[in-house]
């Protein structure tokens, strides 16, 4: 929520307020025909305007919500330009977020490596010395007790699995390995099938929504991609959770592997959607004929707004799906379970609260916001509203509708996974956005970069006109191949230092463990000597 709030404040301060307060520079797009033709927005009736709210078209298309509404604004004696702030604000914000998430992910993975099974505190130590006696309040004590119990149960389940694994014969291990290869092949086939359906749905949606005159049919075709993505994300994770039980993994490995598969499924669906969208609009990886004249498909005169509308619809449908699931599935299921004793209802039971899937839903929604920030600047505002409503829906569901899950989750594992998944989601949308800003031809009929070959060219021109020659020479060197190789060499040296430090820390941990073991042996030896001396003294006193 804080990420969206920070993004909204930056967007409002550097883009929206200057656009409102300062004068807009007019551009003549007629000289750029046929690429500069701009179509008028249809004047819909009230039902049509209601549909526009869900599609982002019509009257909403020419609002602050989408890219096409903004034009270049210059103020303060040409020292400030909305064109540059519009480009650099989301780009720098995403770059800072990626660095912070990378730092947290690396820190968490390093701590997790130290807290692995080989360096973990023994269960007996947790039982006899793990309680915090500073806890006095009853509510805090109960929560601490549940967390403590969850950790011990997780450790016992892990130790039990390791004990069973050591007793397996070679034939059993070979059979388990072959079964894992077979099940992973099935999972890859399911994921490939889901990606292919999303690819087809994107092509069908982009092909038919421009030719349909029926508003209802147009709405259905525009929401075809979100529906297919939701079906894929609904069906395949349950298949993953079912198949992972037959792979013979430890409880923590089952949870981690299922999470990893669900992560790559969600990010893969978004990646396939972006690729299919780029293939349709920008002719990426496909035939170049529709894009030869303008550099983009002429059917999408303002293609940036079209991309923003797609992210808007994905985010909108993600929230509507959660709301519909709460109203039409969770509430009736809980009501039937509490009122009726039918065998089918008892077999279904109350829905289990799966923490990992809820975390992935939140990460997926945030990834959509990051992906659409450049083309839909006010998407963080919508996501703030969605998160606020979602919080109270989830809160009510946890207290009244969900049952306790039997699967145990370790807090440290989920925290590391949360940061790692956020980082992967950010990279999934940040890399394509970087390509679009540096290589894609902007629309000639709308937006702030109609006079440039790429949006990044505006930064280059402003930089060359503002910086002194010495700074330009340094900047040219940094952006050249030699600068890239130098940066790569520096990164290799830094990574080498970190790897050496990690190995030294592992060696120090082993030495400390050995030192601790020696201390325990010394204490045991002293205890045995004391007992022996006591026995000798008792024998000498008895006569």
XYZ file of C-alpha atoms in Angstrom:
543
model
C 0.000 0.000 0.000
C 2.881 2.376 0.776
C 4.376 1.703 -2.661
C 1.156 2.790 -4.351
C 0.847 5.831 -2.092
C 4.421 6.924 -2.854
C 3.852 6.413 -6.574
C 0.606 8.404 -6.444
C 2.274 11.313 -4.625
C 5.119 11.438 -7.161
C 2.736 11.211 -10.117
C 0.490 13.926 -8.733
C 3.341 16.272 -7.869
C 5.463 15.911 -11.004
C 2.890 15.134 -13.722
C -0.758 15.879 -12.947
C -0.454 19.211 -11.105
C 1.962 20.731 -13.676
C -0.357 19.584 -16.466
C -3.264 21.375 -14.791
C -1.446 24.556 -13.777
C 0.868 25.215 -16.714
C 0.057 25.883 -20.370
C 0.095 22.987 -22.788
C 2.165 23.103 -25.968
C 0.035 22.476 -29.043
C 1.192 20.043 -31.722
C -0.094 19.749 -35.266
C -0.644 16.036 -35.972
C -2.203 16.500 -39.427
C 1.225 16.647 -41.070
C 1.934 13.152 -39.761
C -0.985 11.503 -41.622
C -1.847 8.665 -41.899
C -0.037 7.980 -38.605
C -1.270 11.175 -36.967
C -5.001 10.753 -37.468
C -6.896 10.876 -34.200
C -10.430 9.554 -34.015
C -13.122 11.318 -32.026
C -14.512 9.620 -28.959
C -18.089 8.370 -29.333
C -20.748 10.114 -27.266
C -22.274 7.174 -25.425
C -25.538 7.080 -23.520
C -25.657 6.263 -19.800
C -25.398 2.453 -20.287
C -22.535 3.032 -22.719
C -20.758 5.256 -20.194
C -21.180 2.537 -17.589
C -19.467 0.079 -19.933
C -16.720 2.672 -20.509
C -15.910 2.493 -16.796
C -15.059 -1.203 -17.199
C -13.204 -0.879 -20.505
C -11.444 2.467 -20.104
C -12.750 3.669 -23.460
C -15.135 6.457 -24.438
C -15.146 9.413 -22.083
C -12.493 7.814 -19.829
C -9.967 7.621 -22.639
C -9.366 11.380 -22.612
C -8.843 11.761 -18.853
C -5.806 11.925 -16.596
C -6.063 8.161 -16.237
C -4.402 7.375 -19.585
C -1.311 8.380 -21.530
C -3.115 9.968 -24.495
C -4.538 12.818 -22.417
C -1.158 14.345 -21.575
C 0.661 16.891 -23.702
C 3.979 18.646 -23.252
C 3.952 21.425 -20.670
C 6.873 23.794 -20.186
C 7.234 26.145 -17.229
C 9.664 28.075 -15.057
C 11.582 29.511 -18.035
C 11.849 26.131 -19.798
C 13.515 24.608 -16.710
C 10.667 22.140 -16.163
C 9.049 19.875 -18.742
C 6.210 17.425 -18.110
C 7.581 15.339 -20.974
C 10.728 14.537 -19.013
C 8.979 14.204 -15.663
C 6.388 11.855 -17.224
C 9.181 9.654 -18.539
C 11.611 9.752 -15.616
C 9.200 9.653 -12.645
C 7.899 6.081 -13.145
C 11.217 4.878 -14.558
C 13.294 6.097 -11.592
C 10.628 4.949 -9.127
C 10.647 1.410 -10.545
C 14.439 1.401 -10.600
C 14.618 2.370 -6.915
C 11.999 -0.255 -6.031
C 13.971 -2.934 -7.872
C 17.192 -2.059 -6.020
C 15.462 -2.075 -2.622
C 13.731 -5.383 -3.334
C 16.984 -6.901 -4.572
C 18.739 -5.799 -1.384
C 16.003 -7.285 0.834
C 15.919 -10.502 -1.187
C 19.680 -11.038 -0.984
C 19.662 -10.287 2.745
C 16.802 -12.726 3.345
C 18.389 -15.505 1.275
C 21.676 -15.073 3.176
C 19.894 -15.326 6.528
C 17.889 -18.295 5.315
C 21.101 -20.044 4.275
C 22.513 -19.581 7.763
C 19.227 -20.825 9.299
C 19.025 -23.933 7.134
C 18.715 -27.424 8.560
C 22.447 -27.815 9.200
C 22.664 -24.580 11.215
C 19.274 -24.718 12.883
C 18.730 -24.597 16.616
C 17.862 -28.009 18.029
C 14.270 -28.711 19.015
C 15.231 -29.341 22.635
C 16.816 -25.882 22.838
C 13.637 -24.313 21.469
C 11.484 -26.223 23.964
C 13.528 -25.392 27.059
C 14.915 -21.943 26.202
C 12.826 -20.559 23.337
C 10.044 -18.894 25.323
C 10.134 -15.148 25.826
C 9.314 -14.528 29.503
C 8.928 -10.808 28.888
C 5.533 -11.513 27.292
C 2.855 -10.650 29.875
C -0.375 -9.878 27.990
C -2.768 -12.765 27.369
C -3.411 -12.041 23.678
C 0.273 -11.640 22.871
C 1.067 -14.790 24.839
C -1.483 -16.827 22.874
C -0.114 -15.589 19.544
C 3.438 -16.303 20.691
C 2.391 -19.793 21.773
C 0.765 -20.567 18.418
C 3.796 -19.309 16.537
C 6.092 -21.326 18.797
C 3.975 -24.443 18.287
C 3.957 -23.935 14.517
C 7.771 -23.751 14.438
C 8.169 -26.926 16.483
C 5.650 -28.836 14.354
C 7.458 -27.726 11.184
C 10.815 -28.825 12.572
C 9.438 -32.199 13.694
C 7.880 -32.811 10.273
C 11.198 -31.975 8.596
C 13.173 -34.284 10.898
C 10.677 -37.104 10.373
C 11.016 -36.770 6.594
C 14.822 -36.795 6.783
C 14.719 -39.885 8.981
C 12.502 -41.707 6.466
C 14.719 -40.609 3.568
C 17.857 -42.080 5.114
C 16.138 -45.477 5.329
C 15.215 -45.641 1.625
C 16.914 -48.190 -0.595
C 18.528 -47.389 -3.943
C 15.601 -48.816 -5.902
C 13.122 -46.628 -4.040
C 15.237 -43.532 -4.681
C 15.457 -44.318 -8.419
C 11.687 -44.857 -8.579
C 11.025 -41.546 -6.798
C 13.407 -39.729 -9.159
C 11.680 -41.181 -12.245
C 8.276 -40.217 -10.817
C 9.493 -36.647 -10.235
C 10.713 -36.354 -13.818
C 7.340 -37.628 -15.094
C 5.315 -35.285 -12.877
C 7.472 -32.289 -13.819
C 6.860 -33.114 -17.482
C 3.101 -33.073 -16.836
C 3.377 -29.730 -15.015
C 5.419 -28.182 -17.839
C 2.833 -29.414 -20.354
C 0.010 -27.856 -18.305
C 1.842 -24.549 -18.070
C 2.623 -24.547 -21.797
C -1.049 -25.222 -22.566
C -2.139 -22.350 -20.305
C 0.344 -19.975 -21.961
C -0.864 -21.000 -25.417
C -4.507 -20.313 -24.510
C -3.534 -16.845 -23.230
C -1.625 -16.179 -26.448
C -4.657 -17.151 -28.544
C -7.039 -15.150 -26.350
C -4.904 -12.006 -26.714
C -4.900 -12.292 -30.492
C -8.659 -12.886 -30.631
C -9.383 -10.015 -28.217
C -7.248 -7.478 -30.094
C -8.605 -8.642 -33.462
C -12.322 -8.490 -32.720
C -12.809 -5.644 -30.277
C -11.965 -3.034 -32.929
C -14.480 -4.436 -35.413
C -17.403 -5.062 -33.087
C -20.279 -2.560 -33.040
C -22.236 -4.364 -30.308
C -21.139 -2.877 -26.921
C -21.877 -6.090 -25.009
C -19.923 -8.223 -27.492
C -17.104 -5.686 -27.421
C -17.020 -5.873 -23.608
C -16.895 -9.672 -23.729
C -14.056 -9.721 -26.241
C -12.088 -7.104 -24.309
C -12.371 -9.110 -21.106
C -11.532 -12.387 -22.833
C -7.854 -12.181 -21.835
C -8.508 -11.449 -18.118
C -11.032 -14.289 -18.014
C -8.628 -16.787 -19.594
C -5.776 -15.668 -17.311
C -8.029 -16.041 -14.247
C -9.108 -19.541 -15.324
C -5.479 -20.579 -15.826
C -4.485 -19.159 -12.439
C -7.492 -20.842 -10.814
C -7.096 -24.364 -12.195
C -3.353 -24.975 -12.512
C -2.281 -24.100 -8.906
C -4.653 -26.765 -7.559
C -3.101 -29.228 -10.005
C 0.353 -28.266 -8.697
C -0.713 -28.817 -5.074
C -2.180 -32.205 -5.990
C 0.815 -33.469 -7.986
C 3.486 -32.282 -5.547
C 2.201 -34.730 -2.929
C 3.433 -37.649 -5.070
C 6.988 -36.325 -5.519
C 8.261 -37.489 -2.135
C 9.555 -34.108 -0.971
C 9.885 -32.694 2.519
C 7.002 -30.527 3.809
C 8.945 -27.293 3.411
C 10.155 -28.347 -0.054
C 6.559 -29.092 -1.109
C 5.433 -25.612 -0.079
C 8.446 -23.904 -1.649
C 8.214 -25.836 -4.935
C 4.471 -25.187 -5.226
C 5.060 -21.489 -4.589
C 7.830 -21.361 -7.192
C 5.619 -23.042 -9.784
C 2.713 -20.707 -9.021
C 5.059 -17.718 -9.238
C 6.389 -18.696 -12.647
C 2.843 -19.466 -13.774
C 1.590 -16.000 -12.814
C 4.594 -14.155 -14.171
C 4.660 -16.368 -17.257
C 1.027 -15.567 -18.050
C 1.818 -11.865 -17.771
C 4.936 -12.273 -19.916
C 3.056 -14.175 -22.637
C 0.325 -11.529 -22.558
C 2.886 -8.738 -23.014
C 4.607 -10.604 -25.840
C 1.315 -11.247 -27.643
C 0.321 -7.618 -27.148
C 3.662 -6.443 -28.538
C 3.318 -8.800 -31.480
C -0.107 -7.369 -32.310
C 0.644 -3.665 -31.775
C 4.382 -3.329 -32.455
C 4.921 -6.393 -34.697
C 7.495 -7.832 -32.249
C 8.541 -11.298 -33.357
C 5.974 -11.426 -36.174
C 5.249 -10.042 -39.603
C 6.425 -6.438 -40.074
C 3.931 -5.489 -42.804
C 1.328 -3.695 -40.584
C 4.092 -1.632 -38.938
C 6.135 -0.555 -41.976
C 4.501 2.867 -42.396
C 4.229 4.139 -38.835
C 6.513 1.831 -36.882
C 3.452 0.376 -35.146
C 0.125 -1.126 -36.199
C -1.998 1.592 -37.798
C -5.160 0.114 -36.257
C -3.877 1.397 -32.891
C -3.424 5.124 -33.562
C -2.717 5.778 -29.867
C -1.195 2.432 -28.942
C 0.125 3.621 -25.553
C -3.433 4.289 -24.421
C -4.446 0.852 -25.723
C -1.711 -0.772 -23.632
C -2.817 1.245 -20.598
C -6.404 0.112 -21.137
C -5.264 -3.517 -21.124
C -3.548 -3.106 -17.763
C -6.572 -1.190 -16.506
C -8.871 -4.064 -17.480
C -6.544 -6.660 -15.939
C -6.440 -4.755 -12.652
C -10.178 -4.115 -12.700
C -11.021 -7.759 -13.415
C -8.572 -8.944 -10.731
C -10.530 -6.947 -8.152
C -13.959 -7.903 -9.561
C -12.948 -11.554 -9.496
C -12.050 -11.312 -5.806
C -15.323 -9.534 -5.048
C -17.395 -12.089 -6.989
C -15.568 -14.988 -5.336
C -16.381 -13.526 -1.918
C -20.050 -12.859 -2.670
C -20.986 -15.919 -4.724
C -18.635 -18.659 -3.493
C -17.233 -18.076 -0.014
C -20.329 -16.629 1.646
C -22.761 -19.300 0.303
C -20.289 -22.094 1.102
C -19.880 -20.932 4.688
C -23.641 -20.453 5.073
C -24.422 -23.952 3.773
C -21.744 -25.518 5.972
C -23.124 -23.831 9.108
C -26.814 -24.632 8.405
C -26.968 -28.025 6.701
C -25.502 -31.455 7.474
C -25.552 -32.907 3.953
C -22.772 -35.413 3.210
C -21.613 -33.445 0.157
C -21.444 -30.212 2.123
C -19.559 -31.903 4.952
C -17.156 -33.399 2.427
C -16.486 -29.972 0.952
C -16.156 -28.370 4.396
C -15.150 -24.789 5.063
C -12.575 -23.248 2.808
C -8.984 -23.403 4.075
C -7.000 -20.198 4.370
C -3.916 -20.623 2.177
C -1.541 -17.832 3.082
C 0.802 -18.353 0.142
C -1.940 -17.978 -2.482
C -3.183 -14.770 -0.873
C 0.359 -13.411 -0.935
C 0.666 -14.281 -4.633
C -2.667 -12.565 -5.370
C -1.402 -9.379 -3.744
C 1.909 -9.571 -5.616
C 0.089 -10.135 -8.909
C -2.068 -7.052 -8.369
C 0.997 -4.946 -7.555
C 2.796 -6.270 -10.646
C -0.107 -5.110 -12.808
C 0.182 -1.627 -11.281
C 3.921 -1.492 -11.977
C 3.393 -2.662 -15.542
C 0.790 -0.001 -16.280
C 2.341 2.971 -14.441
C 3.755 4.581 -17.574
C 0.621 4.197 -19.701
C -1.925 4.554 -16.872
C -0.442 7.034 -14.376
C -3.415 6.907 -11.977
C -3.485 3.124 -11.755
C -1.823 3.264 -8.271
C -4.837 5.297 -7.071
C -7.222 2.607 -8.250
C -5.069 -0.068 -6.638
C -5.121 1.857 -3.344
C -8.928 1.729 -3.425
C -8.868 -1.960 -4.343
C -6.404 -2.793 -1.537
C -8.506 -0.883 1.014
C -11.647 -2.834 0.100
C -9.743 -6.115 -0.242
C -8.286 -5.749 3.251
C -11.713 -5.700 4.906
C -12.979 -8.511 2.696
C -10.002 -10.675 3.657
C -10.347 -9.695 7.307
C -14.012 -10.740 7.384
C -13.215 -13.954 5.517
C -10.401 -14.936 7.895
C -12.501 -14.382 11.031
C -15.825 -15.792 9.810
C -15.467 -17.870 6.634
C -12.094 -19.631 6.577
C -10.937 -22.696 8.440
C -7.384 -23.184 9.704
C -5.122 -24.716 7.079
C -3.307 -27.936 7.946
C -0.237 -26.876 5.968
C 2.404 -25.219 8.098
C 4.242 -22.150 6.863
C 7.432 -20.758 8.332
C 7.386 -16.984 8.683
C 10.979 -16.510 7.487
C 10.363 -18.554 4.342
C 7.260 -16.563 3.396
C 8.985 -13.225 4.021
C 11.887 -14.159 1.745
C 9.510 -15.532 -0.875
C 7.398 -12.356 -0.737
C 10.369 -10.095 -1.503
C 11.719 -12.479 -4.133
C 8.382 -12.750 -5.926
C 7.927 -8.976 -5.828
C 11.374 -8.561 -7.370
C 10.618 -11.097 -10.125
C 7.273 -9.429 -10.831
C 8.928 -6.034 -11.062
C 11.572 -7.368 -13.460
C 8.846 -9.006 -15.568
C 7.319 -5.609 -16.360
C 10.388 -3.362 -15.947
C 12.478 -4.996 -18.692
C 9.708 -4.771 -21.363
C 9.037 -1.180 -20.271
C 12.719 -0.357 -20.730
C 12.592 -1.823 -24.234
C 9.493 0.202 -25.117
C 11.007 3.444 -23.842
C 14.289 2.980 -25.697
C 13.250 1.175 -28.906
C 9.518 1.507 -29.676
C 8.162 4.263 -31.943
C 5.712 6.532 -30.032
C 2.252 7.249 -31.394
C 1.970 10.191 -33.782
C -1.599 11.079 -32.843
C -1.386 11.444 -29.048
C 0.918 11.789 -26.105
C 4.073 13.687 -25.262
C 6.589 12.080 -27.629
C 4.977 12.478 -31.040
C 8.034 14.332 -32.401
C 10.581 11.696 -31.353
C 11.601 8.296 -32.683
C 11.707 6.875 -29.153
C 10.650 8.364 -25.793
C 14.228 8.130 -24.512
C 15.340 10.427 -27.334
C 13.703 13.320 -25.455
C 16.031 12.685 -22.504
C 19.046 12.542 -24.818
C 18.183 15.831 -26.508
C 17.554 17.618 -23.204
C 20.765 16.196 -21.756
C 22.887 17.261 -24.724
C 21.488 20.793 -24.580
C 21.854 21.210 -20.809
C 25.120 19.482 -19.844
C 28.615 20.912 -20.405
C 30.979 19.191 -22.885
C 32.985 17.440 -20.144
C 29.876 15.872 -18.650
C 28.693 14.820 -22.112
C 32.045 13.112 -22.723
C 31.749 11.203 -19.442
C 28.129 10.271 -20.193
C 29.067 9.083 -23.688
C 31.808 6.912 -22.194
C 29.453 5.416 -19.605
C 26.868 4.514 -22.263
C 29.429 3.039 -24.679
C 30.531 -0.603 -24.944
C 33.702 0.123 -22.967
C 31.633 1.586 -20.139
C 29.357 -1.464 -20.150
C 32.332 -3.837 -19.987
C 33.852 -1.785 -17.165
C 30.594 -1.920 -15.241
C 30.405 -5.671 -15.815
C 33.963 -6.079 -14.500
C 33.107 -4.065 -11.382
C 30.017 -6.207 -10.795
C 32.106 -9.384 -11.139
C 34.570 -8.092 -8.553
C 31.762 -7.133 -6.156
C 30.083 -10.542 -6.554
C 33.432 -12.268 -5.986
C 33.883 -10.330 -2.754
C 30.389 -11.256 -1.592
C 30.888 -14.949 -2.428
C 34.183 -14.971 -0.526
C 32.482 -13.313 2.417
C 29.654 -15.868 2.420
C 32.113 -18.762 2.354
C 34.108 -17.226 5.196
C 30.913 -16.791 7.208
C 30.035 -20.451 6.623
C 33.493 -21.452 7.843
C 33.081 -19.257 10.914
C 29.725 -20.871 11.651
C 31.287 -24.329 11.439
C 34.098 -23.265 13.787
C 31.598 -21.809 16.258
C 29.557 -25.001 16.141
C 32.665 -27.041 16.801
C 33.619 -24.713 19.650
C 30.130 -25.036 21.146
C 30.294 -28.822 20.840
C 33.661 -28.854 22.639
C 32.245 -26.723 25.427
C 29.341 -29.140 25.860
C 31.747 -32.087 25.975
C 33.875 -30.291 28.583
C 30.829 -29.641 30.746
C 29.726 -33.265 30.428
C 33.236 -34.397 31.433
C 33.174 -32.114 34.479
C 29.753 -33.425 35.481
C 30.995 -37.020 35.253
C 34.090 -36.185 37.387
C 31.946 -34.478 40.002
C 29.617 -37.469 40.178
C 32.580 -39.813 40.464
C 34.075 -37.716 43.289
C 30.717 -37.691 45.078
C 30.478 -41.479 44.796
C 34.012 -41.871 46.195
C 33.257 -39.548 49.093
C 29.994 -41.354 49.844
C 31.812 -44.732 49.917
C 34.477 -43.381 52.265
C 31.878 -41.927 54.646
C 29.656 -45.065 54.837
C 32.069 -47.314 56.892
